[in-house]
PDB file of C-alpha atoms in Angstrom:
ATOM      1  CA  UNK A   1       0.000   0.000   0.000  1.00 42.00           C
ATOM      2  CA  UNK A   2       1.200   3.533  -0.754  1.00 45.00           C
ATOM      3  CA  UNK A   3       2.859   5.500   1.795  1.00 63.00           C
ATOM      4  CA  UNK A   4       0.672   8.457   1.802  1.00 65.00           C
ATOM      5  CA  UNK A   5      -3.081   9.379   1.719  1.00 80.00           C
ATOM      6  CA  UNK A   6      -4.569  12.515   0.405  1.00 85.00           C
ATOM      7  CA  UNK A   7      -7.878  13.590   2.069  1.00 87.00           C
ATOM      8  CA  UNK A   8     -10.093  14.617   0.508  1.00 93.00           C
ATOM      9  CA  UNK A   9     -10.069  12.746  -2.645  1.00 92.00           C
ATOM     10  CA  UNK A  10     -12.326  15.322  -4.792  1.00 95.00           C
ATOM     11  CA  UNK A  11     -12.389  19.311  -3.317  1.00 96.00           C
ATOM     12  CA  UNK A  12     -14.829  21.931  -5.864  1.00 97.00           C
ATOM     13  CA  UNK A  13     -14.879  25.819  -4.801  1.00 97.00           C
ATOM     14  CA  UNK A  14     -15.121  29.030  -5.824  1.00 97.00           C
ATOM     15  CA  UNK A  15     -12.120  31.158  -7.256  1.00 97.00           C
ATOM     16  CA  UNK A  16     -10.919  32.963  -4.345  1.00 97.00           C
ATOM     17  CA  UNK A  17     -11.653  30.415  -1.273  1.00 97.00           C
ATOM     18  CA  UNK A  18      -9.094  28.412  -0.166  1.00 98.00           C
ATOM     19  CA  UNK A  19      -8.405  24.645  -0.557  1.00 97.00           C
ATOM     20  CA  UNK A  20      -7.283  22.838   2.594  1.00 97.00           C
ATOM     21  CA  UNK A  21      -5.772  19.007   1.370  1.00 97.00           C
ATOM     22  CA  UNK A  22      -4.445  16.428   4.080  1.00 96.00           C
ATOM     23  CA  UNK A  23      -1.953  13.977   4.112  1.00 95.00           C
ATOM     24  CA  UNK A  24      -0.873  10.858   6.242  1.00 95.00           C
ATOM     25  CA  UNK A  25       1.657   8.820   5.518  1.00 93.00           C
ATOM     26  CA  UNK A  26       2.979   4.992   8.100  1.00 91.00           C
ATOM     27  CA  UNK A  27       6.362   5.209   8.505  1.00 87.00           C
ATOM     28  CA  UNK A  28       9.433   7.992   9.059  1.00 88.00           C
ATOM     29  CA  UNK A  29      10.560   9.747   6.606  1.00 87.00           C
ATOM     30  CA  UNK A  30      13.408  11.971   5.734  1.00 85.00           C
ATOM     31  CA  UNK A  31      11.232  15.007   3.780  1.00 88.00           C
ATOM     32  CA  UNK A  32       7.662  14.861   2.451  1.00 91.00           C
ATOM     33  CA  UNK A  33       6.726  16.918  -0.632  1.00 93.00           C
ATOM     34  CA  UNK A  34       3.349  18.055  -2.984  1.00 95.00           C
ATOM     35  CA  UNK A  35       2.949  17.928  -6.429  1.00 95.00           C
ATOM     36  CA  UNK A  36       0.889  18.782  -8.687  1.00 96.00           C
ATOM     37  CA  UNK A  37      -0.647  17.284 -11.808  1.00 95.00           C
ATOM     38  CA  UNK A  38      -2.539  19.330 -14.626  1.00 92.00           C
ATOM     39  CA  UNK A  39      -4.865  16.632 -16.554  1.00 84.00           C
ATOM     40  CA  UNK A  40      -2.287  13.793 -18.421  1.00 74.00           C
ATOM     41  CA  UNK A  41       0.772  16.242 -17.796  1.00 84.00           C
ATOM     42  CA  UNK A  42       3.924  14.993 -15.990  1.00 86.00           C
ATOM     43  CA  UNK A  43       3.810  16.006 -11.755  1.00 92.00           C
ATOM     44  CA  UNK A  44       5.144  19.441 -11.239  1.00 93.00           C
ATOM     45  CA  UNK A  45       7.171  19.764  -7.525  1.00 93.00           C
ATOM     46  CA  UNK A  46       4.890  22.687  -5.486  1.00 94.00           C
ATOM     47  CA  UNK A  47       7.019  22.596  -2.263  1.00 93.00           C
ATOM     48  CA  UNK A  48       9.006  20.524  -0.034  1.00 91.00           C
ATOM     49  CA  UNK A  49       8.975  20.201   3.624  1.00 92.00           C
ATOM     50  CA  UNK A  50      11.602  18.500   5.972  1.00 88.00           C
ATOM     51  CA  UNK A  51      10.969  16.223   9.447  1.00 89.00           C
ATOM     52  CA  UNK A  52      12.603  18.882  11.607  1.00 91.00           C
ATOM     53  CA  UNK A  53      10.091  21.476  10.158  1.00 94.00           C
ATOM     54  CA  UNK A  54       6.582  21.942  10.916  1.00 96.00           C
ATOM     55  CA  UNK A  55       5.403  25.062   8.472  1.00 97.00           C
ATOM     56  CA  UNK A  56       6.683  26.366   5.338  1.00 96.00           C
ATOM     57  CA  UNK A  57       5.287  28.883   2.733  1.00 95.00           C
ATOM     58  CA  UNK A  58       5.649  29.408  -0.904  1.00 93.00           C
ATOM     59  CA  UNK A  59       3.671  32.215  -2.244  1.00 96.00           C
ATOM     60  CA  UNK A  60      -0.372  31.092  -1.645  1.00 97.00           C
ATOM     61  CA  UNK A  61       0.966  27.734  -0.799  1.00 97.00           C
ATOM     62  CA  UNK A  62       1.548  27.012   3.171  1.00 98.00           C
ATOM     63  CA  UNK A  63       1.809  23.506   3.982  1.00 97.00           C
ATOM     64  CA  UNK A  64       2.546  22.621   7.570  1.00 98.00           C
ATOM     65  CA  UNK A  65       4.056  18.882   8.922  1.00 97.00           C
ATOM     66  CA  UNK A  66       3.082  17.246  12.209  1.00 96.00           C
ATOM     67  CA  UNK A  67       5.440  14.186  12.537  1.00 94.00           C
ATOM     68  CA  UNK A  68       3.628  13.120  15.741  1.00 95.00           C
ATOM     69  CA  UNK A  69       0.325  12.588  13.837  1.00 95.00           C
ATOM     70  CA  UNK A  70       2.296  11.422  10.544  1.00 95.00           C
ATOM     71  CA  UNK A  71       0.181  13.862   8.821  1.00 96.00           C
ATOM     72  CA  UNK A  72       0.695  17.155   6.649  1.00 96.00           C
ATOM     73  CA  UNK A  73      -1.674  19.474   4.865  1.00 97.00           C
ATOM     74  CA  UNK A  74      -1.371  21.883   2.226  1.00 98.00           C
ATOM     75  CA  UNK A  75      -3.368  24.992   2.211  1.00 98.00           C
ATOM     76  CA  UNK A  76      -3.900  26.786  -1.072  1.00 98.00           C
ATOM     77  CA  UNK A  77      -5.125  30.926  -0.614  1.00 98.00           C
ATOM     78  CA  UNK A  78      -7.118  32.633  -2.502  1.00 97.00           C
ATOM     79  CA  UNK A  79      -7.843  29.941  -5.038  1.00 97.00           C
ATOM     80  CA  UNK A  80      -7.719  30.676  -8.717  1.00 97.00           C
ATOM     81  CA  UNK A  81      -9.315  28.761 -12.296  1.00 96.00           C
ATOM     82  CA  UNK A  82      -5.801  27.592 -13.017  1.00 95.00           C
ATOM     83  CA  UNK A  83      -5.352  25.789  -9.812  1.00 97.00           C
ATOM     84  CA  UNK A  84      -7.448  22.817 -11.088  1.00 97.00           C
ATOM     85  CA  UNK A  85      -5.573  20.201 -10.983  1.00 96.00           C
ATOM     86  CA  UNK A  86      -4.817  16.994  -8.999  1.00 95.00           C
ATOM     87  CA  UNK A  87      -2.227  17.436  -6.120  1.00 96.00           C
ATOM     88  CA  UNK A  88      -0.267  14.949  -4.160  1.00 95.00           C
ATOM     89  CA  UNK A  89       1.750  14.449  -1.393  1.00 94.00           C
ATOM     90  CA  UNK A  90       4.741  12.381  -1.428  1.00 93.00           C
ATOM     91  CA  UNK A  91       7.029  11.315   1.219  1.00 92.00           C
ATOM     92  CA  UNK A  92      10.734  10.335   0.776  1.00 86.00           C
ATOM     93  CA  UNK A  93      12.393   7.844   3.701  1.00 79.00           C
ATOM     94  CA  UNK A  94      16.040   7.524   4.642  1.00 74.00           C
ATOM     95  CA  UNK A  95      18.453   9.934   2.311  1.00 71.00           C
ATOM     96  CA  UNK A  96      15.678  11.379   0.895  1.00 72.00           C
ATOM     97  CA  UNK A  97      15.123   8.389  -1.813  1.00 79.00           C
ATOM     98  CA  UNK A  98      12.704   6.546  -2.518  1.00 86.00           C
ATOM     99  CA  UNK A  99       9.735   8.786  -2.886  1.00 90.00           C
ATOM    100  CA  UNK A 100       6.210   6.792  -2.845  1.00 92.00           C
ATOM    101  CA  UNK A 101       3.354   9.318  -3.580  1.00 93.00           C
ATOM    102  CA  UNK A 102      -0.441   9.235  -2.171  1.00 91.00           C
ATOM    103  CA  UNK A 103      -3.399   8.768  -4.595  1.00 90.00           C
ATOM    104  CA  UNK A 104      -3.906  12.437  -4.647  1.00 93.00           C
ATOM    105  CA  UNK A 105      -6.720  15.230  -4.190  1.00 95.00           C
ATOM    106  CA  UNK A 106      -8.555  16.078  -7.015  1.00 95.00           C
ATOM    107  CA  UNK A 107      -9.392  19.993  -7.075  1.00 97.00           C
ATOM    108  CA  UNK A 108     -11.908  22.021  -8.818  1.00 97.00           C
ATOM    109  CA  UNK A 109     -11.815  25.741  -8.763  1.00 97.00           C
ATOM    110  CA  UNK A 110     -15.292  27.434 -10.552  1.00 96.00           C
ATOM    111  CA  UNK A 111     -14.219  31.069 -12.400  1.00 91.00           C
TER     112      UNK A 111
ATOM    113  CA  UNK B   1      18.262  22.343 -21.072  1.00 64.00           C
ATOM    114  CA  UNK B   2      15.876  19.159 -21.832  1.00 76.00           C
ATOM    115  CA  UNK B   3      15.560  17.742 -18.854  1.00 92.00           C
ATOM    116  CA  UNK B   4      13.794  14.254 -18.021  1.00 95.00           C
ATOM    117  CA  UNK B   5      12.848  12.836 -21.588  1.00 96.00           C
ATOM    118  CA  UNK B   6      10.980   9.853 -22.399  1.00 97.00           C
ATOM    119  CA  UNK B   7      10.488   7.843 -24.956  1.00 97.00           C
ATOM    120  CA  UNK B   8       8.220   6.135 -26.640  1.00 97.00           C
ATOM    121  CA  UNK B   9       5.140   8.970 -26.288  1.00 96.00           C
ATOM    122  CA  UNK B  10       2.587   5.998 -26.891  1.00 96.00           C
ATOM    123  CA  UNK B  11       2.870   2.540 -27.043  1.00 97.00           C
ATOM    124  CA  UNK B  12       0.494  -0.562 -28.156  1.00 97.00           C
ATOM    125  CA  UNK B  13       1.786  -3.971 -27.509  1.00 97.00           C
ATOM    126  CA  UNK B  14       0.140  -7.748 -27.832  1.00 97.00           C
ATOM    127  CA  UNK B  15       0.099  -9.317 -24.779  1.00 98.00           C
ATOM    128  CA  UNK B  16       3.542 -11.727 -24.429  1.00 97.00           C
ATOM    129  CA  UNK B  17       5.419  -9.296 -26.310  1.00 97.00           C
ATOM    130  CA  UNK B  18       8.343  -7.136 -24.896  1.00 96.00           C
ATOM    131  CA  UNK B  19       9.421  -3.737 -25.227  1.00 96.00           C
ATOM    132  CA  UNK B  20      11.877  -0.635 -23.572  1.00 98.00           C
ATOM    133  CA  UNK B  21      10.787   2.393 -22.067  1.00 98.00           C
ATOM    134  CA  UNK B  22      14.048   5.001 -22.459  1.00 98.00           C
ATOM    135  CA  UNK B  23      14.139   7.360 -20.089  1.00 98.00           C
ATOM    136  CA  UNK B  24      17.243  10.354 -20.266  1.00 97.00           C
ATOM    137  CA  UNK B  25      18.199  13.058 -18.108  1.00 96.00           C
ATOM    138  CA  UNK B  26      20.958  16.026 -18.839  1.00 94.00           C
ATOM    139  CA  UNK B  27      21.241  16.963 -15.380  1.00 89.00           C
ATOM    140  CA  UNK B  28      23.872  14.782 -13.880  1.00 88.00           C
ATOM    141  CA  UNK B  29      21.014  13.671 -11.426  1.00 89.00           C
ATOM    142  CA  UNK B  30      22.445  10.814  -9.484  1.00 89.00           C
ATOM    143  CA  UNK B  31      18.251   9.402  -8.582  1.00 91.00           C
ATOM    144  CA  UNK B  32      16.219   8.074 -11.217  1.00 94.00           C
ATOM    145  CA  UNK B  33      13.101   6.339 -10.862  1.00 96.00           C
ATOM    146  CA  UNK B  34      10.158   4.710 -12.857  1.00 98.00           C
ATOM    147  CA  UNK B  35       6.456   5.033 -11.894  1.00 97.00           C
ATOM    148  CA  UNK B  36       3.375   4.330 -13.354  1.00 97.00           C
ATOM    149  CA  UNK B  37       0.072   5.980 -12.728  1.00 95.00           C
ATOM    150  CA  UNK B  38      -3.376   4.112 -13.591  1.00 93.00           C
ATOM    151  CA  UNK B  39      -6.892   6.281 -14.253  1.00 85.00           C
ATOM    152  CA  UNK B  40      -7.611   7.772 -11.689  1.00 81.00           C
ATOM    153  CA  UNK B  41      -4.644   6.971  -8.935  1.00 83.00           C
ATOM    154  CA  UNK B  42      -1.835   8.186  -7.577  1.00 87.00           C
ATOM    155  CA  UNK B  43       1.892   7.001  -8.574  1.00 93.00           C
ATOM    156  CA  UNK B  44       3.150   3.366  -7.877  1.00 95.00           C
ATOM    157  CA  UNK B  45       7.085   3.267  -7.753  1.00 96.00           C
ATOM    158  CA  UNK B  46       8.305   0.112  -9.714  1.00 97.00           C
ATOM    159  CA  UNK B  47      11.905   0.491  -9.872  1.00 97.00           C
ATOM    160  CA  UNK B  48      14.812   2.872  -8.745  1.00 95.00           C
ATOM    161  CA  UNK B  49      18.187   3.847  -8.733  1.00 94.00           C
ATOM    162  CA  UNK B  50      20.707   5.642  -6.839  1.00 90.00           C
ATOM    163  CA  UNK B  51      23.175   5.836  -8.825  1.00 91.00           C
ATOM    164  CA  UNK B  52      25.245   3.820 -12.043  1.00 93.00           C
ATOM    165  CA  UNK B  53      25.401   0.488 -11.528  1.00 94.00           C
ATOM    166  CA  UNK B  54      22.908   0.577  -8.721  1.00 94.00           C
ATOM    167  CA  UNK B  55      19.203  -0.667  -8.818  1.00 96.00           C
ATOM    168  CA  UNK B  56      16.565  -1.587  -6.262  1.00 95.00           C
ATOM    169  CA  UNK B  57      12.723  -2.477  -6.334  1.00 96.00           C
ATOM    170  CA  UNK B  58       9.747  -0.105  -5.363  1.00 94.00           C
ATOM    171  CA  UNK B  59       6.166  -0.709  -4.503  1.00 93.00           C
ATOM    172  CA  UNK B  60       5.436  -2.702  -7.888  1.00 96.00           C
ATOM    173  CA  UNK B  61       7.868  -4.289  -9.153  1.00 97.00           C
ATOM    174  CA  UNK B  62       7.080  -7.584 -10.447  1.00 96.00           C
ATOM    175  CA  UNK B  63       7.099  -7.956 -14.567  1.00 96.00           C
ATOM    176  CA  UNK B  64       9.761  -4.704 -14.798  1.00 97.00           C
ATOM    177  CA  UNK B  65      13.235  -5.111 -15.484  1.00 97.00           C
ATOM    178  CA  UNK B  66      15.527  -2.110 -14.813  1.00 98.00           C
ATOM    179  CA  UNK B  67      19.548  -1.257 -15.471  1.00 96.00           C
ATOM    180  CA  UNK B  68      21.580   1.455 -14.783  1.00 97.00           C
ATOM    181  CA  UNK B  69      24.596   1.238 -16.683  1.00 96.00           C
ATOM    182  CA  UNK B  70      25.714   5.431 -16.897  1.00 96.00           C
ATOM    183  CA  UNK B  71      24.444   7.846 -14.760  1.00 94.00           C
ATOM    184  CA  UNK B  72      21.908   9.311 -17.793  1.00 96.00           C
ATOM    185  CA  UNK B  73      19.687   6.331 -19.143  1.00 97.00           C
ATOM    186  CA  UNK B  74      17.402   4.501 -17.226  1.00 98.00           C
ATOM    187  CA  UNK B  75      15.683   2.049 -19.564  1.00 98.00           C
ATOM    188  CA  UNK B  76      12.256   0.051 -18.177  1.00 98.00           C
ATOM    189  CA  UNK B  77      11.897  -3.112 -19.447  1.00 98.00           C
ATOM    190  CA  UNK B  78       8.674  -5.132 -19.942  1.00 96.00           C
ATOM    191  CA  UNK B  79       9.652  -8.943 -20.822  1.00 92.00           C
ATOM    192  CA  UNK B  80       6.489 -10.120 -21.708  1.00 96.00           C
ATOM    193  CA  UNK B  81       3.724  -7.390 -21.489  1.00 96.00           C
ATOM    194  CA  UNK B  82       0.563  -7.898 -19.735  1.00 97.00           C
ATOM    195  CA  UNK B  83      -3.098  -6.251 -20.116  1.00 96.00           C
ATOM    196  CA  UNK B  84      -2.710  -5.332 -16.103  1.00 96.00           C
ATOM    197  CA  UNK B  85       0.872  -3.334 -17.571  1.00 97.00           C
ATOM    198  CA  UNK B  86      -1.419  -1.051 -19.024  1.00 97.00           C
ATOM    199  CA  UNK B  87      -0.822   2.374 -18.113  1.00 97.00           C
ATOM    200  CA  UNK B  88       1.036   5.592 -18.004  1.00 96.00           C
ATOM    201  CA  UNK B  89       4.213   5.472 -17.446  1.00 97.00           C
ATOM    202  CA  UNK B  90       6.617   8.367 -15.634  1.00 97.00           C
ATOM    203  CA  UNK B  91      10.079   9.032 -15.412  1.00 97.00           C
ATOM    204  CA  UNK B  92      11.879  11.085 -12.628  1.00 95.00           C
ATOM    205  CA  UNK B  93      15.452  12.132 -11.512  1.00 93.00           C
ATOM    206  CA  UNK B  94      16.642  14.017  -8.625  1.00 90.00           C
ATOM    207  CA  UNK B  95      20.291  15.010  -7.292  1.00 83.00           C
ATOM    208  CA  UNK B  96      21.214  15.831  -3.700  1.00 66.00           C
ATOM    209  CA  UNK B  97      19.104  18.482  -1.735  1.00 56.00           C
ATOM    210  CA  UNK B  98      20.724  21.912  -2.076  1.00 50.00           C
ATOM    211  CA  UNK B  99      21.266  22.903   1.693  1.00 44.00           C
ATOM    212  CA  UNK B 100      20.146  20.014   3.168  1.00 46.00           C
ATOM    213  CA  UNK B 101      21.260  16.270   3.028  1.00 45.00           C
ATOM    214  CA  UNK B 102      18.145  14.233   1.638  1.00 41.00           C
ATOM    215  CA  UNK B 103      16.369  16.866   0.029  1.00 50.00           C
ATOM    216  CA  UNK B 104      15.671  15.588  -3.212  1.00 79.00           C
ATOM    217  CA  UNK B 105      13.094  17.086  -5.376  1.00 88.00           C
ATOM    218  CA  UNK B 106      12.135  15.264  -8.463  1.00 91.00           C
ATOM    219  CA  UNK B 107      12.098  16.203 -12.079  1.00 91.00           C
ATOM    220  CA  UNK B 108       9.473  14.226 -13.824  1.00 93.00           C
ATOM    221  CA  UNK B 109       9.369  13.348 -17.679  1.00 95.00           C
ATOM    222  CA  UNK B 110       5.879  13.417 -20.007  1.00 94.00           C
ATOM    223  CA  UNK B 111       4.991  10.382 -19.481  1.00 95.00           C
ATOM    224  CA  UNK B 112       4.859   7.390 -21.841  1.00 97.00           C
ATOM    225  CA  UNK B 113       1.484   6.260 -22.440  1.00 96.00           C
ATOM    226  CA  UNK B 114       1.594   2.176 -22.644  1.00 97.00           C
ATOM    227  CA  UNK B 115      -1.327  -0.197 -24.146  1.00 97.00           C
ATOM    228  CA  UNK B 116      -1.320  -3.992 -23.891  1.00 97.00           C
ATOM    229  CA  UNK B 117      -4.080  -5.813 -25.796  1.00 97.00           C
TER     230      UNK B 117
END
C-alpha cells in the first residue's frame, strides 16, 4: 500500500476560497513533498517540507508537517481557475530516496 | 536544457510481447526512478536507482526489469507485457538536496502512455 493518503479525494470551490488538502503517511521519513498534476501532464514539484520542520510557505501555498500525527496538509489561498488540478503528497524515507506518492486530491476551482 | 525525456510517447503492444521504455536526463542527477500511474490513482514506484550500476525495487515491481549502466539512461523493461501493464508510465530524476542532506526534489518526464491488448 502507498505510503501516503490525500484527504479529501475530490475538493470543488469558488475562485478565491481556499483549498485545505491532508496527508498521512505509516512510517518515518526523511522530507515529504506536494505535487501537482494538470490533466495527463507529468507532476510538477509545489514545495518541499523536511521532518525537523513543521510550516513552510511558498507564495499562496503554506503547507505545515506534524510528525507526531504522521500527517501534513497543504493549504492553497485565494484559489484561482488555473489551480485545477490533482495534487499529491509524497514522502521520501532515509536519504531522501525513494519517494512513494499518495493517490492524490482532485481539485476544482469554478471562475 | 531538456531535462527528463521519455520515450516512446505511446505505445500498443500484444500481450507476451516485450518492449523498452528510455528514459534520459541532462542533469547529472544521481536518482532516477520509474512510476506508473493508472486512471484515476496516484503514482506506484516500480523500480529505482541511486546511482550507475545501482538498482533496487519499489512498490510494484514484479514484470519490470531495470539497469543502470551510466548515470543518464534509465531504460524500463517489460519482458512479456501484460493487459494489467497497461498504463502511463513516468520518469523522474533528482540530485542531492541543495542545503540540506536528503532533500531531493524530483524532475518528472511526459509520461509514456503504454497499451497492452
Amino acid at each position: 500500500s502507498q505510503q501516503g493518503e490525500e484527504d479529501p479525494q475530490a475538493l470543488s470551490i469558488q475562485e478565491g476560497e481556499n483549498a485545505t488538502m491532508n496527508c498521512s503517511y505509516k512510517t518515518s521519513i526523511n522530507n515529504l513533498q506536494w505535487y501537482r498534476q494538470n490533466s495527463g501532464r507529468g507532476l510538477v514539484h509545489l514545495i518541499l517540507i523536511r521532518s525537523n520542520e513543521r510550516e513552510k510557505h511558498s507564495g499562496r501555498l503554506r503547507v505545515t508537517l506534524d510528525t507526531s500525527k504522521k500527517s501534513s496538509s497543504l493549504l492553497i489561498t485565494a484559489s484561482r481557475a488555473a489551480d485545477t488540478a490533482s495534487y499529491f503528497c509524497a514522502t521520501a524515507g532515509t536519504g531522501g530516496f525513494k519517494t512513494i506518492f499518495g493517490a492524490g486530491t482532485r481539485l476544482f476551482v469554478k471562475a | 536544457n531538456a531535462g527528463v525525456t521519455q520515450t516512446p510517447k505511446f505505445q500498443v503492444l500484444k500481450t507476451g510481447q516485450s518492449m523498452t521504455l528510455q528514459c534520459a536526463q541532462d542533469m547529472n542527477h544521481e536518482y532516477m526512478s520509474w512510476y506508473r500511474q493508472d486512471p484515476g490513482m496516484g503514482l506506484r514506484l516500480i523500480h529505482y536507482s541511486v546511482g550507475a550500476g545501482i538498482t533496487d525495487q519499489g512498490e510494484v515491481p514484479n514484470g519490470y526489469n531495470v539497469s543502470r549502466s551510466t548515470t543518464e539512461d534509465f531504460p524500463l523493461r517489460l519482458l512479456s507485457a501484460a493487459p494489467s501493464q497497461t498504463s502511463v508510465y513516468f520518469c523522474a530524476s533528482s540530485g542531492a538536496g541543495t542545503g540540506h542532506s536528503g532533500a531531493n526534489v524530483l524532475t518528472f518526464g511526459a509520461g509514456s502512455r503504454l497499451t497492452v491488448l
